[in-house]
Short mmCIF file of C-alpha atoms in Angstrom, two decimals:
data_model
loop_
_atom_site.label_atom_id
_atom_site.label_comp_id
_atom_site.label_asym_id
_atom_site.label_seq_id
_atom_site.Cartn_x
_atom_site.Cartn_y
_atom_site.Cartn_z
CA UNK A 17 -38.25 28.46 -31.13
CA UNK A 18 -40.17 30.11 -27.98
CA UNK A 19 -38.79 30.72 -24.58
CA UNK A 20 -41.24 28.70 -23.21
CA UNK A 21 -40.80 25.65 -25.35
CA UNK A 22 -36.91 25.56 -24.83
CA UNK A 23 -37.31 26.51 -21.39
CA UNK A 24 -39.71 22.81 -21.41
CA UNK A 25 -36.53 21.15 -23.21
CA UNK A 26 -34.19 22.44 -20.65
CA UNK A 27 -35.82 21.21 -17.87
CA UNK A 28 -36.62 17.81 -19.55
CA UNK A 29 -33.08 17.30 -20.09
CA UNK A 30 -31.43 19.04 -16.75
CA UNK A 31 -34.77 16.17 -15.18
CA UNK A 32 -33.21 12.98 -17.44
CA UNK A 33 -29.53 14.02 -16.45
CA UNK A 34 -30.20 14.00 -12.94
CA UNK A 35 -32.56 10.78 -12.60
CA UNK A 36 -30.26 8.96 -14.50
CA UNK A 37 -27.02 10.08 -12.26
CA UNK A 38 -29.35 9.02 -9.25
CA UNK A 39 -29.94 5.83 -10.49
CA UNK A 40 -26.37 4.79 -11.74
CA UNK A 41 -25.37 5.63 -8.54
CA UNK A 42 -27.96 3.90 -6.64
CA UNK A 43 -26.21 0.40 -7.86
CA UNK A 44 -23.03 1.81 -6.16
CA UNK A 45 -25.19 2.15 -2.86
CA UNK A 46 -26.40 -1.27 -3.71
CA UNK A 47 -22.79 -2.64 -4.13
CA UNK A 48 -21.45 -1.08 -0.59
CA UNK A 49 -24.35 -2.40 1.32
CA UNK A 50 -25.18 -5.93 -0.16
CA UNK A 51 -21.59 -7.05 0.78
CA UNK A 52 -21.66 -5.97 4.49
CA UNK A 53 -25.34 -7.76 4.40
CA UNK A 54 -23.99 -11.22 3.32
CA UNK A 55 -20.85 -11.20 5.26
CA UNK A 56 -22.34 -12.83 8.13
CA UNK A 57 -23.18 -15.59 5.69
CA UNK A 58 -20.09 -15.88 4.22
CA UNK A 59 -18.34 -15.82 7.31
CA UNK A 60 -20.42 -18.38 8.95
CA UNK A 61 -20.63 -20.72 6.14
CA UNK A 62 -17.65 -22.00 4.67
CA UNK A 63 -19.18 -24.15 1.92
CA UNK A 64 -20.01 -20.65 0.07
CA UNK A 65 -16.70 -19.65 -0.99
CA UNK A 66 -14.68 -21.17 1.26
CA UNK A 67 -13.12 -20.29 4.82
CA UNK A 68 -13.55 -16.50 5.45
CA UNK A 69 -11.81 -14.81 9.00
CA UNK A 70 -13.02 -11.57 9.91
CA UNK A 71 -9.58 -9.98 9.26
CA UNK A 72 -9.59 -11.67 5.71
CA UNK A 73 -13.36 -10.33 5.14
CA UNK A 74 -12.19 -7.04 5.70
CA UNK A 75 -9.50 -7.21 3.25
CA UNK A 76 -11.95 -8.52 0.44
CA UNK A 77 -14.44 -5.81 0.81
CA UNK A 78 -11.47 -3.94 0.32
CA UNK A 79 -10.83 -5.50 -3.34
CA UNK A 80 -13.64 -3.79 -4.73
CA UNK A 81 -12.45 -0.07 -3.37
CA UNK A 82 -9.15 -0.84 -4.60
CA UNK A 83 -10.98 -0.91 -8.26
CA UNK A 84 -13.11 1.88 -7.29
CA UNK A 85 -9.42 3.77 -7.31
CA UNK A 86 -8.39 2.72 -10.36
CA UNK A 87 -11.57 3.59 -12.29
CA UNK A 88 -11.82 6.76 -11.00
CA UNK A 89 -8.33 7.73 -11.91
CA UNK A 90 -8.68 6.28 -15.23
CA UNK A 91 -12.23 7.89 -15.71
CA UNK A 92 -10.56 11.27 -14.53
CA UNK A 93 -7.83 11.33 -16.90
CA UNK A 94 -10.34 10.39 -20.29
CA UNK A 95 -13.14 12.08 -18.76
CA UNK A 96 -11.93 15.85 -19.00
CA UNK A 97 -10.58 14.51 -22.57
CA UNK A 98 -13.21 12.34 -24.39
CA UNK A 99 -16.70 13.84 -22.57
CA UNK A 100 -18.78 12.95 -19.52
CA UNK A 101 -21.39 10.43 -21.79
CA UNK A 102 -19.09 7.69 -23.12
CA UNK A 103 -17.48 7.21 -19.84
CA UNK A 104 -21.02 6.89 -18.03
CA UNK A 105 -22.30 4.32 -20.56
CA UNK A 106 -19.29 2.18 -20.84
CA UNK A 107 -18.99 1.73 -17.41
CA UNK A 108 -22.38 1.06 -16.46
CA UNK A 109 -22.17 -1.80 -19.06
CA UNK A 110 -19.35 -2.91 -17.88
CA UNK A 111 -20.72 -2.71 -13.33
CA UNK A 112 -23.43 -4.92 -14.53
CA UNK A 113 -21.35 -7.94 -16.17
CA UNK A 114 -18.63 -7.63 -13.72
CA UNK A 115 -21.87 -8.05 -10.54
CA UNK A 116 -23.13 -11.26 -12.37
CA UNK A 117 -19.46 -12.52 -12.98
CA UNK A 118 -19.55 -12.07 -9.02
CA UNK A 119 -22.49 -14.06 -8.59
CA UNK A 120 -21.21 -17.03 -10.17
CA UNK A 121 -17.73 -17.52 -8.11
CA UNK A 122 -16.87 -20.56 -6.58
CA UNK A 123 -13.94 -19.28 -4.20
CA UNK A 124 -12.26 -16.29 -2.39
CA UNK A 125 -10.15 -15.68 -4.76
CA UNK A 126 -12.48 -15.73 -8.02
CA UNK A 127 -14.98 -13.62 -5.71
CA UNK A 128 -11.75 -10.93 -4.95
CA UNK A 129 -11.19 -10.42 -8.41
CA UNK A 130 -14.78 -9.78 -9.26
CA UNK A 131 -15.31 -7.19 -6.51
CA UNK A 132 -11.86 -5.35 -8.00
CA UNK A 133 -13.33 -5.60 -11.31
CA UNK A 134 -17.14 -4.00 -10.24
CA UNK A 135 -14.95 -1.58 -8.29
CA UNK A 136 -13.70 0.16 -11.65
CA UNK A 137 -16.95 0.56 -13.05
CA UNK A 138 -18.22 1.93 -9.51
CA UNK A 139 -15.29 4.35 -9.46
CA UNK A 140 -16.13 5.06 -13.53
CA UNK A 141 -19.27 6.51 -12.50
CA UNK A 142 -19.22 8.59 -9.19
CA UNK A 143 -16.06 9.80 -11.14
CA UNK A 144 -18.28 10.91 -14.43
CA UNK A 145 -21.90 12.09 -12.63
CA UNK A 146 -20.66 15.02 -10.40
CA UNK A 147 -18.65 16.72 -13.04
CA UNK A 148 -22.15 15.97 -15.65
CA UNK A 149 -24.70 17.51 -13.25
CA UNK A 150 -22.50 20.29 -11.94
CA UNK A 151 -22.54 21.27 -15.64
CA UNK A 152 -26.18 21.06 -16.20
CA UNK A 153 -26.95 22.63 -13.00
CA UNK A 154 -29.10 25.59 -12.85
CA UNK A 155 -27.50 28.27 -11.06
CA UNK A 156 -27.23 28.49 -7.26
CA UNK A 157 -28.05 25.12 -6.92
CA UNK A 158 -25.40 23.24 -7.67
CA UNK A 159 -24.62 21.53 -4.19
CA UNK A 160 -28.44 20.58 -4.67
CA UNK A 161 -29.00 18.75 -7.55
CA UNK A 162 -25.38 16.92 -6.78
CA UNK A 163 -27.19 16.00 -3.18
CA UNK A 164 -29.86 14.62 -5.24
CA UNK A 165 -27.66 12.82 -7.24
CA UNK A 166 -25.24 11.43 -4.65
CA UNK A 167 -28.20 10.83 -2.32
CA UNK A 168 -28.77 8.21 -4.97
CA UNK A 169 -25.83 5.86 -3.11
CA UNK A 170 -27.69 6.10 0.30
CA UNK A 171 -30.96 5.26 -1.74
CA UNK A 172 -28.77 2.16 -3.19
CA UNK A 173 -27.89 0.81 0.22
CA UNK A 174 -31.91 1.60 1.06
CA UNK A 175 -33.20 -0.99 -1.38
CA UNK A 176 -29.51 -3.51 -0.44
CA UNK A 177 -31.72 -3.96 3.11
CA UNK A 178 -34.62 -3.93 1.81
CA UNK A 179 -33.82 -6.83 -0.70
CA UNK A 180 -31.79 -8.71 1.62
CA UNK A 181 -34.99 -8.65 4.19
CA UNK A 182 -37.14 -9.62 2.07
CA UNK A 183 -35.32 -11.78 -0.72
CA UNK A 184 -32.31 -13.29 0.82
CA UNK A 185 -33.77 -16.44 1.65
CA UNK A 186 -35.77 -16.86 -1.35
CA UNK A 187 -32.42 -16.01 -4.05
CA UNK A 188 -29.38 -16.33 -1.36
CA UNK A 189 -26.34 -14.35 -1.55
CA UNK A 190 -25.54 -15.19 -5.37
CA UNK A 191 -29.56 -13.56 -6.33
CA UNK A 192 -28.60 -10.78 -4.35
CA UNK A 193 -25.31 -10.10 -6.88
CA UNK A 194 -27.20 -10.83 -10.26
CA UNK A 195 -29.76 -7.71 -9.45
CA UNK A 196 -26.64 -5.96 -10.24
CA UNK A 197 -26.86 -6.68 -13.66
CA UNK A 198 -30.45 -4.50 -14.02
CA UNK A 199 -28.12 -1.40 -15.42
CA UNK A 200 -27.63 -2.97 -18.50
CA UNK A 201 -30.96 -4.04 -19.29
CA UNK A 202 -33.13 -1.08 -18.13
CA UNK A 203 -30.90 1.73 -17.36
CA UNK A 204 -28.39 1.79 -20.22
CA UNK A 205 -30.62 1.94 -23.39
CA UNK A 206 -32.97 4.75 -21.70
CA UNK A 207 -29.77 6.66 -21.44
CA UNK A 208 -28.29 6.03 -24.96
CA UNK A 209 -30.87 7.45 -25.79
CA UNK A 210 -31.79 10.76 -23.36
CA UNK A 211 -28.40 11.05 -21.81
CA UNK A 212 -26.74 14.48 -23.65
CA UNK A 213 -23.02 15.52 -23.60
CA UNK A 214 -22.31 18.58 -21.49
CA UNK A 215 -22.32 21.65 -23.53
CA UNK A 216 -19.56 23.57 -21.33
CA UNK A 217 -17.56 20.19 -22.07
CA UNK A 218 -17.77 20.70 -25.54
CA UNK A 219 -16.93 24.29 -25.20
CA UNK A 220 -14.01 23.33 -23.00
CA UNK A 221 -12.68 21.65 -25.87
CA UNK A 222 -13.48 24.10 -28.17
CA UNK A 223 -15.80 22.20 -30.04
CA UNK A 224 -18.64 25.22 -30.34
CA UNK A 225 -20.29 23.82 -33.41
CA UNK A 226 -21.35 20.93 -31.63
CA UNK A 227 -21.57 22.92 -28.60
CA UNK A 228 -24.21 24.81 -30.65
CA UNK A 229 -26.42 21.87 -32.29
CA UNK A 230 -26.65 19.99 -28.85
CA UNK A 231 -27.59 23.30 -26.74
CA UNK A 232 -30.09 23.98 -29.41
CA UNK A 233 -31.70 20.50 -29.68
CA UNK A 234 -32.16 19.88 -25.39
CA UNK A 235 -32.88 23.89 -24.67
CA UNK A 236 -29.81 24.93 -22.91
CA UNK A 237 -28.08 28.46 -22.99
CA UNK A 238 -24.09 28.48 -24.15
CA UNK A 239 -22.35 29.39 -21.10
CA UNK A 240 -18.33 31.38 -20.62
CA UNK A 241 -16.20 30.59 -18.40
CA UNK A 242 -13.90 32.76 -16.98
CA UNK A 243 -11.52 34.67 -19.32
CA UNK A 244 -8.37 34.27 -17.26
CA UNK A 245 -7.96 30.81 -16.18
CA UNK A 246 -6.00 30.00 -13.23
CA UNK A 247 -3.79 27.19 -13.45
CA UNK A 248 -3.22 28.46 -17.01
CA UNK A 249 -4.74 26.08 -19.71
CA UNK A 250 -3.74 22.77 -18.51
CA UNK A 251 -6.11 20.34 -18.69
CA UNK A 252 -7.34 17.51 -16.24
CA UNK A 253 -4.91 16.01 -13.66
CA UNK A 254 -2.43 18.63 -15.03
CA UNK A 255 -4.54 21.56 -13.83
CA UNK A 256 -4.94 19.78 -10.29
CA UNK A 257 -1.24 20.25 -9.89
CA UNK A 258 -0.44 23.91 -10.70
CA UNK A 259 -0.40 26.01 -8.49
CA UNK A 260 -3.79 27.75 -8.07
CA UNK A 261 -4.87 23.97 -7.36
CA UNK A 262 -2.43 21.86 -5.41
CA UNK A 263 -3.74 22.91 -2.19
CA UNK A 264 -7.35 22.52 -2.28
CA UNK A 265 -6.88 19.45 -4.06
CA UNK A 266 -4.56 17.99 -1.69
CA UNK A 267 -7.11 19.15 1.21
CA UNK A 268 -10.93 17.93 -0.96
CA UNK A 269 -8.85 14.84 -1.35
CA UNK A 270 -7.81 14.47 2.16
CA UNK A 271 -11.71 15.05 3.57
CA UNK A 272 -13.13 12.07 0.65
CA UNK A 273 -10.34 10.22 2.45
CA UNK A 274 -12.06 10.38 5.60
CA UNK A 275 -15.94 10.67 4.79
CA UNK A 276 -15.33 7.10 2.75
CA UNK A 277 -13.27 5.78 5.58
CA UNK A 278 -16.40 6.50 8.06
CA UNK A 279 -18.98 5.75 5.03
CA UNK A 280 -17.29 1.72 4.04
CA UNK A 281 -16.30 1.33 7.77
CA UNK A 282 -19.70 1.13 8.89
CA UNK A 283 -21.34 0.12 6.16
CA UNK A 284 -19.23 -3.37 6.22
CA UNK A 285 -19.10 -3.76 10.06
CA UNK A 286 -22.56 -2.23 11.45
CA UNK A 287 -24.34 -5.31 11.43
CA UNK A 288 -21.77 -7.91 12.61
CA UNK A 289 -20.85 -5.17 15.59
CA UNK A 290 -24.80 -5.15 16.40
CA UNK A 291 -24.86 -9.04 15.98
CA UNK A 292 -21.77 -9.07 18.54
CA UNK A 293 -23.81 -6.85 20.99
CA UNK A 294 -26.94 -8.82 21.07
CA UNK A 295 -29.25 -8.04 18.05
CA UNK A 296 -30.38 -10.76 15.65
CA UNK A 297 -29.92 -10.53 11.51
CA UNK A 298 -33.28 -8.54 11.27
CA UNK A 299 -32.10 -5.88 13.81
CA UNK A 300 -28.90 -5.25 11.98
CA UNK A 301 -30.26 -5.20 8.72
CA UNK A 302 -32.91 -2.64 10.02
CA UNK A 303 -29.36 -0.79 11.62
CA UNK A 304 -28.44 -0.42 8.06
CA UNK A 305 -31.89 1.11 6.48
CA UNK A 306 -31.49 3.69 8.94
CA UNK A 307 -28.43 4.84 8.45
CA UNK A 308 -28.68 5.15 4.89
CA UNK A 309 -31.92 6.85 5.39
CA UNK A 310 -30.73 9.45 7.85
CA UNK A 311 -28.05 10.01 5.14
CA UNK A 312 -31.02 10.75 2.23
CA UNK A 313 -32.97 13.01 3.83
CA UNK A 314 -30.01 14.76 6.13
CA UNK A 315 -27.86 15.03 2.94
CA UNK A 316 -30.40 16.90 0.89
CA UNK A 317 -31.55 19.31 3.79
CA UNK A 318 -27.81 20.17 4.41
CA UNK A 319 -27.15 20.44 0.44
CA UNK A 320 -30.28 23.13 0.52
CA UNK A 321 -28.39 25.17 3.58
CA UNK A 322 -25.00 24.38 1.50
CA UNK A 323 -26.47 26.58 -1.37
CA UNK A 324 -27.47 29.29 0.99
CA UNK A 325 -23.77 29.68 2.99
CA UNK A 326 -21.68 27.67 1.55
CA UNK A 327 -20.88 24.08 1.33
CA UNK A 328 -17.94 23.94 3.26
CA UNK A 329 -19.14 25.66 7.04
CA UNK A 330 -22.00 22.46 6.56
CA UNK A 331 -19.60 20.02 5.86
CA UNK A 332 -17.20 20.80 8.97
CA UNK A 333 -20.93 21.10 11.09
CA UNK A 334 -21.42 17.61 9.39
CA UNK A 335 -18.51 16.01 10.25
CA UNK A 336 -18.55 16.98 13.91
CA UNK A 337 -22.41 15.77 14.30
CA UNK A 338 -20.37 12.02 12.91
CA UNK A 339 -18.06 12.60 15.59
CA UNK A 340 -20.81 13.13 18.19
CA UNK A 341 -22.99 10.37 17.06
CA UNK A 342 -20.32 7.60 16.68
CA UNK A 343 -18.58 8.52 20.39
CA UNK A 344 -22.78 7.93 21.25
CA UNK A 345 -22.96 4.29 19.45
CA UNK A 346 -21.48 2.53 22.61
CA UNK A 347 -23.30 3.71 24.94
CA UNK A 348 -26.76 1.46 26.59
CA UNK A 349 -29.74 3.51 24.76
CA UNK A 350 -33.05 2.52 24.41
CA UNK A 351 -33.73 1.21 21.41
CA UNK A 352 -35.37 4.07 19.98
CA UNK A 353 -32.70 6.09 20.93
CA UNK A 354 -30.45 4.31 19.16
CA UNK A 355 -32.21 4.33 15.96
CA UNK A 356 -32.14 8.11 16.22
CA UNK A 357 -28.10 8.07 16.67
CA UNK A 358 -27.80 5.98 13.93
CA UNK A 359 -29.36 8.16 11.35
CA UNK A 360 -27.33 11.16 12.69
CA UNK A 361 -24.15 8.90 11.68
CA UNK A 362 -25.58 8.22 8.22
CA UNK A 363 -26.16 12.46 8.00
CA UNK A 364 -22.46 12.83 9.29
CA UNK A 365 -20.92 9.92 7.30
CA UNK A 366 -22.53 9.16 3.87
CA UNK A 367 -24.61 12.45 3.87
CA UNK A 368 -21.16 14.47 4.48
CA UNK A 369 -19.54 12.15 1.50
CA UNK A 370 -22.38 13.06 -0.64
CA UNK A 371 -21.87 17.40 0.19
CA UNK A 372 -17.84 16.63 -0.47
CA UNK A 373 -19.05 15.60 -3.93
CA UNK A 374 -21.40 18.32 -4.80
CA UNK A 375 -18.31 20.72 -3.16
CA UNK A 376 -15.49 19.75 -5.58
CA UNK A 377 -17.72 19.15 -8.41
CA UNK A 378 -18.87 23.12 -8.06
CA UNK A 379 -14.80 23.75 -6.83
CA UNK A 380 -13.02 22.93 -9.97
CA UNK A 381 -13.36 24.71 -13.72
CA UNK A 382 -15.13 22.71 -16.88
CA UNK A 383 -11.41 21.39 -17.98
CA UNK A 384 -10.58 20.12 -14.56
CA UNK A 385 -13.81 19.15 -13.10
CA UNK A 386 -14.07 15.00 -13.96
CA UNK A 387 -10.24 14.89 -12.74
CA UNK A 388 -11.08 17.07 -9.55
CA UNK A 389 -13.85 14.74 -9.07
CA UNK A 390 -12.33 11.56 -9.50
CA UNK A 391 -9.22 12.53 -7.35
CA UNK A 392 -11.55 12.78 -4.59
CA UNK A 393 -13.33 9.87 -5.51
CA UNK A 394 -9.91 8.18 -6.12
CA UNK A 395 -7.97 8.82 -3.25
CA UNK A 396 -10.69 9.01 -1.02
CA UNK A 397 -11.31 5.58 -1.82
CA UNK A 398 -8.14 4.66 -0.26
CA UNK A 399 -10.15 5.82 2.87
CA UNK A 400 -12.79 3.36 1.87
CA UNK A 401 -10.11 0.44 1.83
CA UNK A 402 -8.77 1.68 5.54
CA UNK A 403 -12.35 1.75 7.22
CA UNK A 404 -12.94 -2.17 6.56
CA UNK A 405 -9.88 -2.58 7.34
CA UNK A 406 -9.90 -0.81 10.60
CA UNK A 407 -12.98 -2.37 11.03
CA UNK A 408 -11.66 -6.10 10.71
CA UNK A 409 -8.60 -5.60 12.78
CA UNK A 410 -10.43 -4.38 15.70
CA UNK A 411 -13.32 -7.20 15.51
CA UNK A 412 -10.51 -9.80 14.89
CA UNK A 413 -8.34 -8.75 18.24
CA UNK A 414 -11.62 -8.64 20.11
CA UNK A 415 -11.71 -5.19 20.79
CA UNK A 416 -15.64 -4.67 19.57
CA UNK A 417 -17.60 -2.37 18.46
CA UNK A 418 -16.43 0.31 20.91
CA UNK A 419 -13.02 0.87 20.05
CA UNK A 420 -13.99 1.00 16.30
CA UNK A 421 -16.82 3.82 17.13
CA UNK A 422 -14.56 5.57 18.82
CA UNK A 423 -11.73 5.57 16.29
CA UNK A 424 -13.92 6.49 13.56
CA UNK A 425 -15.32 9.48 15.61
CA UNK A 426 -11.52 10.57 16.17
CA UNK A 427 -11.33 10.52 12.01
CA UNK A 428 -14.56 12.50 12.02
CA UNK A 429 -13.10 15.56 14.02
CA UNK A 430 -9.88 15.34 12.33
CA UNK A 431 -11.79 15.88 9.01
CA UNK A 432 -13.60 18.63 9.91
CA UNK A 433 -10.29 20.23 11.10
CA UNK A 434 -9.37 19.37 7.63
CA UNK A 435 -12.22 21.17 6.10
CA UNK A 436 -11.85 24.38 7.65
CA UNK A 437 -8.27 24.61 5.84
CA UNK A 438 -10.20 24.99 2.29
CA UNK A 439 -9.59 28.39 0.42
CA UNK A 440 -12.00 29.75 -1.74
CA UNK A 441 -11.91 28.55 -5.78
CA UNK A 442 -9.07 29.97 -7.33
CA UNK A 443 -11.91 31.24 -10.34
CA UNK A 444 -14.62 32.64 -8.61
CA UNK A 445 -15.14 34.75 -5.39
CA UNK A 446 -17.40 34.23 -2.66
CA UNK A 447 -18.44 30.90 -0.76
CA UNK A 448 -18.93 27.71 -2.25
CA UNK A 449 -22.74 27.89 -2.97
CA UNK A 450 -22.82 26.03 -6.41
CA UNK A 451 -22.20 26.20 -10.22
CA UNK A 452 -21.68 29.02 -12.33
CA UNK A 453 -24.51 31.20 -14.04
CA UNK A 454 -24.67 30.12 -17.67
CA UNK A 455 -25.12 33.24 -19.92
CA UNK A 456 -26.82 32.91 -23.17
CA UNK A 457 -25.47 32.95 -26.46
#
């Protein structure tokens, strides 16, 4: 076969990886968003599910993060075991069912258990897709093509406005849930059928014959690792505790912590805090289409600088322009003005999140990388229970929007004190710029 015709297949399958990451995660985006958007219904209507406090609405959009946790752990420990493509197709089966289970609930309870339930596919799959693109990365651009892929959760929460704007009132709250279920009609047969298992996984496991065929058949080289290991040969969560890896892990898990605090904390409470201070459903929807937007385009300018010097000196400049934005929300802008602030805080919250990922996913080696990942995705989702949480205390005592911004932006410098503590990978020298050169067979 030429060089030209498997560089063709490489591309075409590095392309089909990475759009179909993007759009699995876009449904997360679309989960995190389309709950804050029809809390104000639920909380206003009791007749929907039944009656809802704020403090009580904080704690349910804390059900699904819960799951988030426990699918990402569970996805961490099979995913460094059983491959990258099973997990990704199980669980993106199993997000879709569990979102139109959600749209048929009848009470609080019923609803809590469906959001846990969507939460463990949701943590399946941002779990599975960093550790699967970092390994089909080209080189140098690891922190990149992650952006790209992560980005696709800001995109997700893009189209939530968008549909509630638009559709709400033609499909209600319970339409808006049942779009979840798209996955398993359009995305998962495309990728039964283009979605490939990562070669370095297969080497990992020492699988090379396989290794071989599937490199062959989608155009990709057969890549080494390094010779001498650190951590010794321990595989998955195992690895994240020796001794090479404690550290860093305890520290990428500790930043996740906080970018998903700041990420679900505003997410779930922007537009009721913007209802409180004056602005009407459209305005607060519109509050949320720029946030996610500044996060988009923000995250994948600061992924392009993280492959040029490093992904950790952009995250701490990331988390400090959070900071600076949310200690801004409570002040009287103009409205323009305000727009502008709030897609700094998407850049600093969501757009930092979505760097964190690309960071670990390039941090950790082939038979550690789904458990690195899904630590951070795991624990930091404890983050993502705290931030609604936070959020519904605060707006239940009647201390506003103010005292929330302002705690967040406290977490936001805190975390980038955090990131500065990050040594270099145990494996490889140099800054964090992205994945490993593969070297042909």
């Amino acid at each position: 076969m030429s060089e030209s015709e498997l560089e063709r297949r490489r591309r075409r399958t590095v392309s089909w990886v990475v759009a179909l990451s993007a759009i699995t995660l876009a449904f997360d985006g679309y989960d995190l968003v389309i709950y804050g958007a029809v809390l104000p219904i639920l909380l206003a209507d009791s007749s929907q599910l039944g009656p809802l406090d704020p403090a009580h609405a904080g704690t349910l959009g804390s059900y699904a993060l819960v799951g988030v946790l426990v699918g990402a752990l569970v996805a961490g420990s099979l995913g460094d075991w059983i491959g990258r493509r099973k997990i990704m197709l199980i669980n993106l089966a199993w997000f879709s069912l569990c979102m139109g289970a959600t749209a048929m609930t009848t009470s609080v309870s019923a609803f809590a258990v469906g959001r846990f339930a969507t939460g463990i596919g949701v943590g399946a799959l941002v779990a599975t897709v960093g550790p699967l693109v970092a390994e089909f990365a080209p080189a140098g651009r690891g922190n990149r093509y992650n952006a790209i892929v992560y980005s696709g959760v800001p995109v997700g929460g893009v189209l939530a406005s968008l549909v509630t704007i638009f559709l709400e009132d033609a499909v209600g709250w319970r339409g808006l849930f049942w779009i979840g279920v798209l996955p398993i009609v359009l995305v998962v047969p495309v990728a039964v059928a283009k979605l490939p298992e990562s070669v370095k996984w297969l080497q990992a496991r020492g699988r090379d014959g396989r290794a071989r065929a599937v490199a062959h058949r989608i155009g990709l080289p057969l890549v080494s690792e390094e010779a001498v290991p650190a951590g010794g040969n321990s595989v998955g969560f195992a690895a994240l505790a020796s001794r090479s890896f404690a550290w860093p892990t305890l520290v990428l898990g500790t930043m996740s912590f906080a970018g998903l605090l700041l990420t679900y904390g505003l997410n779930t409470w922007l537009p009721k805090i913007m209802s409180d201070n004056g602005y009407g459903k459209s305005y607060s929807l519109t509050f949320l289409l720029v946030l996610n937007l500044g996060a988009v385009v923000g995250g994948l300018f600061a992924s392009g600088w993280a492959d040029r010097v490093g992904a950790k000196s952009v995250v701490v400049v990331t988390f400090l322009v959070a900071a600076l934005s949310l200690a801004l929300f409570p002040l009287k802008l103009p409205f323009v003005a305000l727009l502008g602030i709030i897609a700094l805080a998407g850049i600093g919250t969501i757009g930092t999140q979505v760097l964190i990922y690309g960071m670990v996913s390039n941090y950790y080696p082939t038979r550690a990388r789904a458990a690195g990942v899904a630590w951070c995705a795991g624990f930091g989702r404890l983050g993502g229970i705290a931030g609604p949480v936070i959020g519904g205390f605060l707006v239940g005592a009647g201390a506003g929007g103010t005292t929330a911004f302002y705690v967040f932006a406290v977490v936001a410098v805190l975390a980038a004190l955090a990131t500065s503590l990050v040594p270099p990978p145990p494996e490889r020298a140099g800054p964090l710029v992205g994945a490993a050169a593969p070297v042909p067979a």
